[in-house]
Amino acid sequence: MLEPAHTVEIFQRQPDLRTLKPGEAIYHEGDVADYMYGIIEGEVEMVKHGRVYETLKAGQVFGIGGILGVGPRQSDAIAKTDCKLAYLEQKHFLFAVQETPMFAIEVMRNYSIRLRRLMDASCEGE
């Protein structure tokens, strides 16, 4: 199975990296979703209704729903620490999936784990 480090390597092949300082927004809820992101360095907080519901670390990916046509952003993504992010637009994501099918599997695995955590956390409050 493709390890998170290998997923980041695919992102590192992108010519441009985005650097952010703590507190800088990557995107906001409702924004057009034109990129997905891979965290090269740092941590990113996912925020909904002013509440942090998840902290992502280097090697993780986020923001894929929008580039797959799911719709606008469903939360805010905010740099928790100094961050370096790589990003892919839809056509580059599709190319990466064609060239490295295990990349798609790793992205799906990453999202499945995150969805399970989110669902478990929401059930704890019942």
Short mmCIF file of N, CA and C in Angstrom, two decimals:
data_model
loop_
_atom_site.label_atom_id
_atom_site.label_comp_id
_atom_site.label_asym_id
_atom_site.label_seq_id
_atom_site.Cartn_x
_atom_site.Cartn_y
_atom_site.Cartn_z
N MET A 1 0.84 -1.19 0.00
CA MET A 1 0.00 0.00 0.00
C MET A 1 0.88 1.25 0.00
N LEU A 2 0.42 2.26 -0.69
CA LEU A 2 1.16 3.51 -0.77
C LEU A 2 1.13 4.19 0.60
N GLU A 3 2.29 4.51 1.11
CA GLU A 3 2.40 5.16 2.41
C GLU A 3 2.18 6.67 2.25
N PRO A 4 1.75 7.37 3.33
CA PRO A 4 1.53 8.80 3.23
C PRO A 4 2.73 9.55 2.68
N ALA A 5 3.94 9.12 3.00
CA ALA A 5 5.14 9.80 2.50
C ALA A 5 5.16 9.77 0.98
N HIS A 6 4.71 8.64 0.38
CA HIS A 6 4.68 8.54 -1.07
C HIS A 6 3.60 9.45 -1.65
N THR A 7 2.49 9.59 -0.95
CA THR A 7 1.45 10.50 -1.40
C THR A 7 2.00 11.91 -1.46
N VAL A 8 2.74 12.31 -0.44
CA VAL A 8 3.34 13.65 -0.40
C VAL A 8 4.33 13.80 -1.54
N GLU A 9 5.07 12.74 -1.87
CA GLU A 9 6.03 12.82 -2.97
C GLU A 9 5.34 13.20 -4.28
N ILE A 10 4.14 12.67 -4.49
CA ILE A 10 3.39 13.03 -5.70
C ILE A 10 3.07 14.52 -5.68
N PHE A 11 2.69 15.03 -4.53
CA PHE A 11 2.41 16.45 -4.42
C PHE A 11 3.68 17.28 -4.59
N GLN A 12 4.80 16.79 -4.09
CA GLN A 12 6.04 17.55 -4.19
C GLN A 12 6.52 17.72 -5.62
N ARG A 13 6.01 16.93 -6.51
CA ARG A 13 6.38 17.07 -7.93
C ARG A 13 5.77 18.32 -8.55
N GLN A 14 4.82 18.91 -7.85
CA GLN A 14 4.19 20.13 -8.36
C GLN A 14 5.20 21.27 -8.30
N PRO A 15 5.19 22.14 -9.32
CA PRO A 15 6.22 23.19 -9.39
C PRO A 15 6.11 24.26 -8.31
N ASP A 16 4.91 24.49 -7.80
CA ASP A 16 4.72 25.57 -6.82
C ASP A 16 4.23 25.01 -5.50
N LEU A 17 4.77 25.52 -4.42
CA LEU A 17 4.29 25.19 -3.08
C LEU A 17 3.71 26.47 -2.49
N ARG A 18 2.70 26.32 -1.70
CA ARG A 18 2.10 27.47 -1.01
C ARG A 18 2.59 27.46 0.43
N THR A 19 3.11 28.57 0.90
CA THR A 19 3.56 28.67 2.29
C THR A 19 2.60 29.58 3.05
N LEU A 20 2.30 29.19 4.29
CA LEU A 20 1.36 29.94 5.11
C LEU A 20 1.90 30.08 6.52
N LYS A 21 1.49 31.14 7.16
CA LYS A 21 1.80 31.39 8.57
C LYS A 21 0.62 30.93 9.42
N PRO A 22 0.85 30.68 10.70
CA PRO A 22 -0.26 30.28 11.57
C PRO A 22 -1.42 31.28 11.51
N GLY A 23 -2.62 30.75 11.39
CA GLY A 23 -3.81 31.59 11.34
C GLY A 23 -4.25 31.99 9.94
N GLU A 24 -3.41 31.76 8.94
CA GLU A 24 -3.80 32.10 7.56
C GLU A 24 -4.80 31.09 7.02
N ALA A 25 -5.79 31.60 6.32
CA ALA A 25 -6.82 30.74 5.72
C ALA A 25 -6.33 30.16 4.40
N ILE A 26 -6.58 28.89 4.22
CA ILE A 26 -6.32 28.22 2.95
C ILE A 26 -7.57 28.38 2.09
N TYR A 27 -8.71 28.13 2.70
CA TYR A 27 -10.01 28.40 2.08
C TYR A 27 -11.07 28.51 3.17
N HIS A 28 -12.24 29.02 2.75
CA HIS A 28 -13.36 29.19 3.67
C HIS A 28 -14.57 28.40 3.17
N GLU A 29 -15.44 28.07 4.10
CA GLU A 29 -16.69 27.41 3.75
C GLU A 29 -17.41 28.23 2.69
N GLY A 30 -17.90 27.55 1.66
CA GLY A 30 -18.61 28.22 0.58
C GLY A 30 -17.75 28.63 -0.59
N ASP A 31 -16.41 28.63 -0.40
CA ASP A 31 -15.51 28.97 -1.51
C ASP A 31 -15.63 27.94 -2.63
N VAL A 32 -15.33 28.39 -3.84
CA VAL A 32 -15.23 27.47 -4.97
C VAL A 32 -14.06 26.53 -4.69
N ALA A 33 -14.28 25.26 -4.93
CA ALA A 33 -13.24 24.26 -4.65
C ALA A 33 -12.49 23.96 -5.94
N ASP A 34 -11.34 24.63 -6.11
CA ASP A 34 -10.60 24.45 -7.35
C ASP A 34 -9.30 23.66 -7.18
N TYR A 35 -8.91 23.37 -5.93
CA TYR A 35 -7.69 22.62 -5.68
C TYR A 35 -7.90 21.64 -4.53
N MET A 36 -7.12 20.57 -4.56
CA MET A 36 -6.95 19.73 -3.38
C MET A 36 -5.53 19.97 -2.89
N TYR A 37 -5.27 19.68 -1.63
CA TYR A 37 -3.99 20.02 -1.02
C TYR A 37 -3.34 18.81 -0.37
N GLY A 38 -2.02 18.83 -0.38
CA GLY A 38 -1.21 17.87 0.36
C GLY A 38 -0.31 18.64 1.30
N ILE A 39 -0.27 18.22 2.56
CA ILE A 39 0.53 18.93 3.55
C ILE A 39 1.96 18.39 3.49
N ILE A 40 2.88 19.25 3.10
CA ILE A 40 4.29 18.89 3.02
C ILE A 40 4.94 19.09 4.40
N GLU A 41 4.63 20.22 5.02
CA GLU A 41 5.13 20.53 6.36
C GLU A 41 4.04 21.27 7.12
N GLY A 42 3.96 21.04 8.42
CA GLY A 42 3.04 21.80 9.27
C GLY A 42 1.75 21.08 9.58
N GLU A 43 0.80 21.85 10.13
CA GLU A 43 -0.51 21.33 10.52
C GLU A 43 -1.59 22.29 10.06
N VAL A 44 -2.73 21.72 9.70
CA VAL A 44 -3.88 22.49 9.22
C VAL A 44 -5.09 22.10 10.05
N GLU A 45 -5.85 23.11 10.48
CA GLU A 45 -7.07 22.86 11.22
C GLU A 45 -8.27 22.97 10.29
N MET A 46 -9.18 22.02 10.42
CA MET A 46 -10.44 22.05 9.69
C MET A 46 -11.47 22.59 10.68
N VAL A 47 -12.18 23.64 10.27
CA VAL A 47 -13.07 24.37 11.18
C VAL A 47 -14.46 24.46 10.57
N LYS A 48 -15.45 24.14 11.38
CA LYS A 48 -16.85 24.25 10.96
C LYS A 48 -17.61 24.95 12.08
N HIS A 49 -18.36 25.99 11.75
CA HIS A 49 -19.12 26.77 12.73
C HIS A 49 -18.23 27.26 13.86
N GLY A 50 -17.01 27.68 13.53
CA GLY A 50 -16.10 28.22 14.52
C GLY A 50 -15.44 27.19 15.42
N ARG A 51 -15.65 25.92 15.15
CA ARG A 51 -15.11 24.84 16.00
C ARG A 51 -14.13 23.98 15.20
N VAL A 52 -12.94 23.75 15.75
CA VAL A 52 -11.98 22.86 15.10
C VAL A 52 -12.47 21.43 15.27
N TYR A 53 -12.71 20.76 14.17
CA TYR A 53 -13.16 19.37 14.27
C TYR A 53 -12.07 18.38 13.87
N GLU A 54 -10.96 18.89 13.32
CA GLU A 54 -9.87 17.98 12.96
C GLU A 54 -8.60 18.79 12.72
N THR A 55 -7.47 18.21 13.12
CA THR A 55 -6.16 18.78 12.82
C THR A 55 -5.42 17.80 11.93
N LEU A 56 -5.00 18.26 10.77
CA LEU A 56 -4.29 17.44 9.80
C LEU A 56 -2.81 17.73 9.87
N LYS A 57 -2.00 16.70 9.60
CA LYS A 57 -0.55 16.82 9.71
C LYS A 57 0.13 16.50 8.39
N ALA A 58 1.43 16.72 8.35
CA ALA A 58 2.22 16.43 7.15
C ALA A 58 1.94 15.02 6.65
N GLY A 59 1.78 14.89 5.35
CA GLY A 59 1.50 13.60 4.74
C GLY A 59 0.02 13.39 4.45
N GLN A 60 -0.83 14.24 5.02
CA GLN A 60 -2.26 14.08 4.78
C GLN A 60 -2.71 15.00 3.66
N VAL A 61 -3.86 14.65 3.06
CA VAL A 61 -4.43 15.43 1.98
C VAL A 61 -5.82 15.91 2.39
N PHE A 62 -6.25 17.00 1.77
CA PHE A 62 -7.58 17.51 2.06
C PHE A 62 -8.08 18.35 0.89
N GLY A 63 -9.39 18.59 0.87
CA GLY A 63 -9.98 19.45 -0.14
C GLY A 63 -10.32 18.77 -1.45
N ILE A 64 -10.42 17.45 -1.44
CA ILE A 64 -10.64 16.74 -2.70
C ILE A 64 -12.09 16.80 -3.18
N GLY A 65 -13.03 16.89 -2.26
CA GLY A 65 -14.44 16.84 -2.64
C GLY A 65 -14.82 17.80 -3.75
N GLY A 66 -14.37 19.01 -3.62
CA GLY A 66 -14.74 20.03 -4.60
C GLY A 66 -14.21 19.77 -5.99
N ILE A 67 -12.98 19.29 -6.09
CA ILE A 67 -12.44 19.08 -7.44
C ILE A 67 -13.06 17.86 -8.11
N LEU A 68 -13.79 17.06 -7.32
CA LEU A 68 -14.50 15.92 -7.88
C LEU A 68 -15.97 16.25 -8.14
N GLY A 69 -16.32 17.53 -8.01
CA GLY A 69 -17.66 17.97 -8.34
C GLY A 69 -18.67 17.89 -7.21
N VAL A 70 -18.22 17.73 -5.98
CA VAL A 70 -19.13 17.63 -4.84
C VAL A 70 -19.77 18.97 -4.53
N GLY A 71 -19.11 20.06 -4.85
CA GLY A 71 -19.67 21.38 -4.61
C GLY A 71 -18.67 22.28 -3.91
N PRO A 72 -19.17 23.39 -3.35
CA PRO A 72 -18.26 24.33 -2.69
C PRO A 72 -17.69 23.76 -1.40
N ARG A 73 -16.71 24.44 -0.86
CA ARG A 73 -16.06 24.01 0.39
C ARG A 73 -17.08 23.91 1.51
N GLN A 74 -16.94 22.87 2.32
CA GLN A 74 -17.88 22.61 3.41
C GLN A 74 -17.37 23.06 4.76
N SER A 75 -16.14 23.56 4.81
CA SER A 75 -15.56 24.02 6.07
C SER A 75 -14.46 25.03 5.75
N ASP A 76 -13.88 25.58 6.80
CA ASP A 76 -12.70 26.43 6.66
C ASP A 76 -11.48 25.55 6.86
N ALA A 77 -10.40 25.86 6.17
CA ALA A 77 -9.10 25.21 6.39
C ALA A 77 -8.13 26.32 6.76
N ILE A 78 -7.54 26.22 7.96
CA ILE A 78 -6.69 27.27 8.50
C ILE A 78 -5.34 26.69 8.91
N ALA A 79 -4.26 27.36 8.55
CA ALA A 79 -2.93 26.90 8.97
C ALA A 79 -2.82 27.02 10.49
N LYS A 80 -2.51 25.93 11.15
CA LYS A 80 -2.30 25.95 12.60
C LYS A 80 -0.86 26.35 12.92
N THR A 81 0.06 25.92 12.08
CA THR A 81 1.49 26.20 12.23
C THR A 81 2.00 26.75 10.91
N ASP A 82 3.27 27.08 10.84
CA ASP A 82 3.87 27.38 9.54
C ASP A 82 3.65 26.16 8.67
N CYS A 83 3.20 26.37 7.46
CA CYS A 83 2.86 25.25 6.58
C CYS A 83 3.45 25.43 5.19
N LYS A 84 3.75 24.29 4.60
CA LYS A 84 4.05 24.22 3.17
C LYS A 84 3.03 23.25 2.60
N LEU A 85 2.28 23.73 1.62
CA LEU A 85 1.25 22.93 0.99
C LEU A 85 1.52 22.81 -0.50
N ALA A 86 1.32 21.63 -1.02
CA ALA A 86 1.30 21.43 -2.46
C ALA A 86 -0.17 21.36 -2.86
N TYR A 87 -0.47 21.66 -4.08
CA TYR A 87 -1.86 21.64 -4.49
C TYR A 87 -1.97 21.13 -5.92
N LEU A 88 -3.12 20.51 -6.17
CA LEU A 88 -3.42 19.95 -7.49
C LEU A 88 -4.79 20.43 -7.92
N GLU A 89 -4.89 20.89 -9.16
CA GLU A 89 -6.21 21.17 -9.71
C GLU A 89 -6.74 19.86 -10.29
N GLN A 90 -7.98 19.85 -10.72
CA GLN A 90 -8.62 18.61 -11.14
C GLN A 90 -7.85 17.87 -12.23
N LYS A 91 -7.42 18.57 -13.28
CA LYS A 91 -6.76 17.86 -14.39
C LYS A 91 -5.44 17.22 -13.93
N HIS A 92 -4.71 17.86 -13.01
CA HIS A 92 -3.47 17.28 -12.51
C HIS A 92 -3.75 16.12 -11.55
N PHE A 93 -4.84 16.22 -10.77
CA PHE A 93 -5.24 15.11 -9.91
C PHE A 93 -5.58 13.90 -10.77
N LEU A 94 -6.36 14.09 -11.82
CA LEU A 94 -6.75 12.97 -12.69
C LEU A 94 -5.53 12.36 -13.37
N PHE A 95 -4.57 13.18 -13.75
CA PHE A 95 -3.33 12.68 -14.34
C PHE A 95 -2.57 11.84 -13.32
N ALA A 96 -2.47 12.33 -12.07
CA ALA A 96 -1.76 11.57 -11.02
C ALA A 96 -2.43 10.23 -10.77
N VAL A 97 -3.76 10.21 -10.81
CA VAL A 97 -4.49 8.96 -10.61
C VAL A 97 -4.21 7.98 -11.75
N GLN A 98 -4.15 8.49 -12.98
CA GLN A 98 -3.87 7.63 -14.13
C GLN A 98 -2.45 7.08 -14.07
N GLU A 99 -1.51 7.93 -13.72
CA GLU A 99 -0.11 7.53 -13.70
C GLU A 99 0.25 6.67 -12.49
N THR A 100 -0.43 6.91 -11.37
CA THR A 100 -0.13 6.21 -10.12
C THR A 100 -1.45 5.82 -9.46
N PRO A 101 -2.07 4.73 -9.90
CA PRO A 101 -3.36 4.34 -9.33
C PRO A 101 -3.35 4.19 -7.80
N MET A 102 -2.22 3.81 -7.23
CA MET A 102 -2.16 3.68 -5.78
C MET A 102 -2.33 5.03 -5.09
N PHE A 103 -2.04 6.10 -5.80
CA PHE A 103 -2.28 7.44 -5.26
C PHE A 103 -3.76 7.61 -4.94
N ALA A 104 -4.63 7.20 -5.86
CA ALA A 104 -6.07 7.31 -5.65
C ALA A 104 -6.50 6.46 -4.46
N ILE A 105 -5.94 5.29 -4.33
CA ILE A 105 -6.28 4.41 -3.21
C ILE A 105 -5.86 5.05 -1.89
N GLU A 106 -4.67 5.65 -1.86
CA GLU A 106 -4.20 6.29 -0.64
C GLU A 106 -5.06 7.49 -0.29
N VAL A 107 -5.47 8.26 -1.27
CA VAL A 107 -6.35 9.41 -1.01
C VAL A 107 -7.68 8.92 -0.45
N MET A 108 -8.24 7.87 -1.03
CA MET A 108 -9.51 7.31 -0.53
C MET A 108 -9.34 6.76 0.88
N ARG A 109 -8.23 6.09 1.14
CA ARG A 109 -7.98 5.55 2.48
C ARG A 109 -7.90 6.68 3.49
N ASN A 110 -7.17 7.73 3.15
CA ASN A 110 -7.02 8.89 4.01
C ASN A 110 -8.39 9.48 4.35
N TYR A 111 -9.23 9.66 3.35
CA TYR A 111 -10.56 10.22 3.58
C TYR A 111 -11.46 9.27 4.35
N SER A 112 -11.35 7.98 4.11
CA SER A 112 -12.17 7.01 4.85
C SER A 112 -11.84 7.04 6.33
N ILE A 113 -10.57 7.09 6.65
CA ILE A 113 -10.15 7.16 8.06
C ILE A 113 -10.68 8.44 8.69
N ARG A 114 -10.55 9.54 7.99
CA ARG A 114 -11.02 10.83 8.53
C ARG A 114 -12.54 10.82 8.70
N LEU A 115 -13.27 10.26 7.76
CA LEU A 115 -14.73 10.19 7.86
C LEU A 115 -15.14 9.32 9.05
N ARG A 116 -14.46 8.22 9.23
CA ARG A 116 -14.77 7.34 10.37
C ARG A 116 -14.54 8.08 11.69
N ARG A 117 -13.41 8.80 11.80
CA ARG A 117 -13.14 9.57 13.02
C ARG A 117 -14.22 10.61 13.27
N LEU A 118 -14.62 11.30 12.20
CA LEU A 118 -15.64 12.34 12.33
C LEU A 118 -16.97 11.74 12.76
N MET A 119 -17.34 10.61 12.19
CA MET A 119 -18.59 9.95 12.55
C MET A 119 -18.53 9.44 13.99
N ASP A 120 -17.40 8.87 14.39
CA ASP A 120 -17.26 8.39 15.77
C ASP A 120 -17.39 9.56 16.76
N ALA A 121 -16.77 10.68 16.42
CA ALA A 121 -16.82 11.85 17.30
C ALA A 121 -18.24 12.39 17.39
N SER A 122 -18.98 12.38 16.29
CA SER A 122 -20.35 12.91 16.34
C SER A 122 -21.27 11.98 17.11
N CYS A 123 -21.00 10.69 17.10
CA CYS A 123 -21.82 9.73 17.85
C CYS A 123 -21.56 9.80 19.35
N GLU A 124 -20.36 10.24 19.74
CA GLU A 124 -20.03 10.35 21.16
C GLU A 124 -20.89 11.38 21.86
N GLY A 125 -21.35 12.37 21.12
CA GLY A 125 -22.16 13.43 21.72
C GLY A 125 -23.62 13.04 21.92
N GLU A 126 -24.01 11.88 21.44
CA GLU A 126 -25.42 11.45 21.55
C GLU A 126 -25.72 10.87 22.90
#
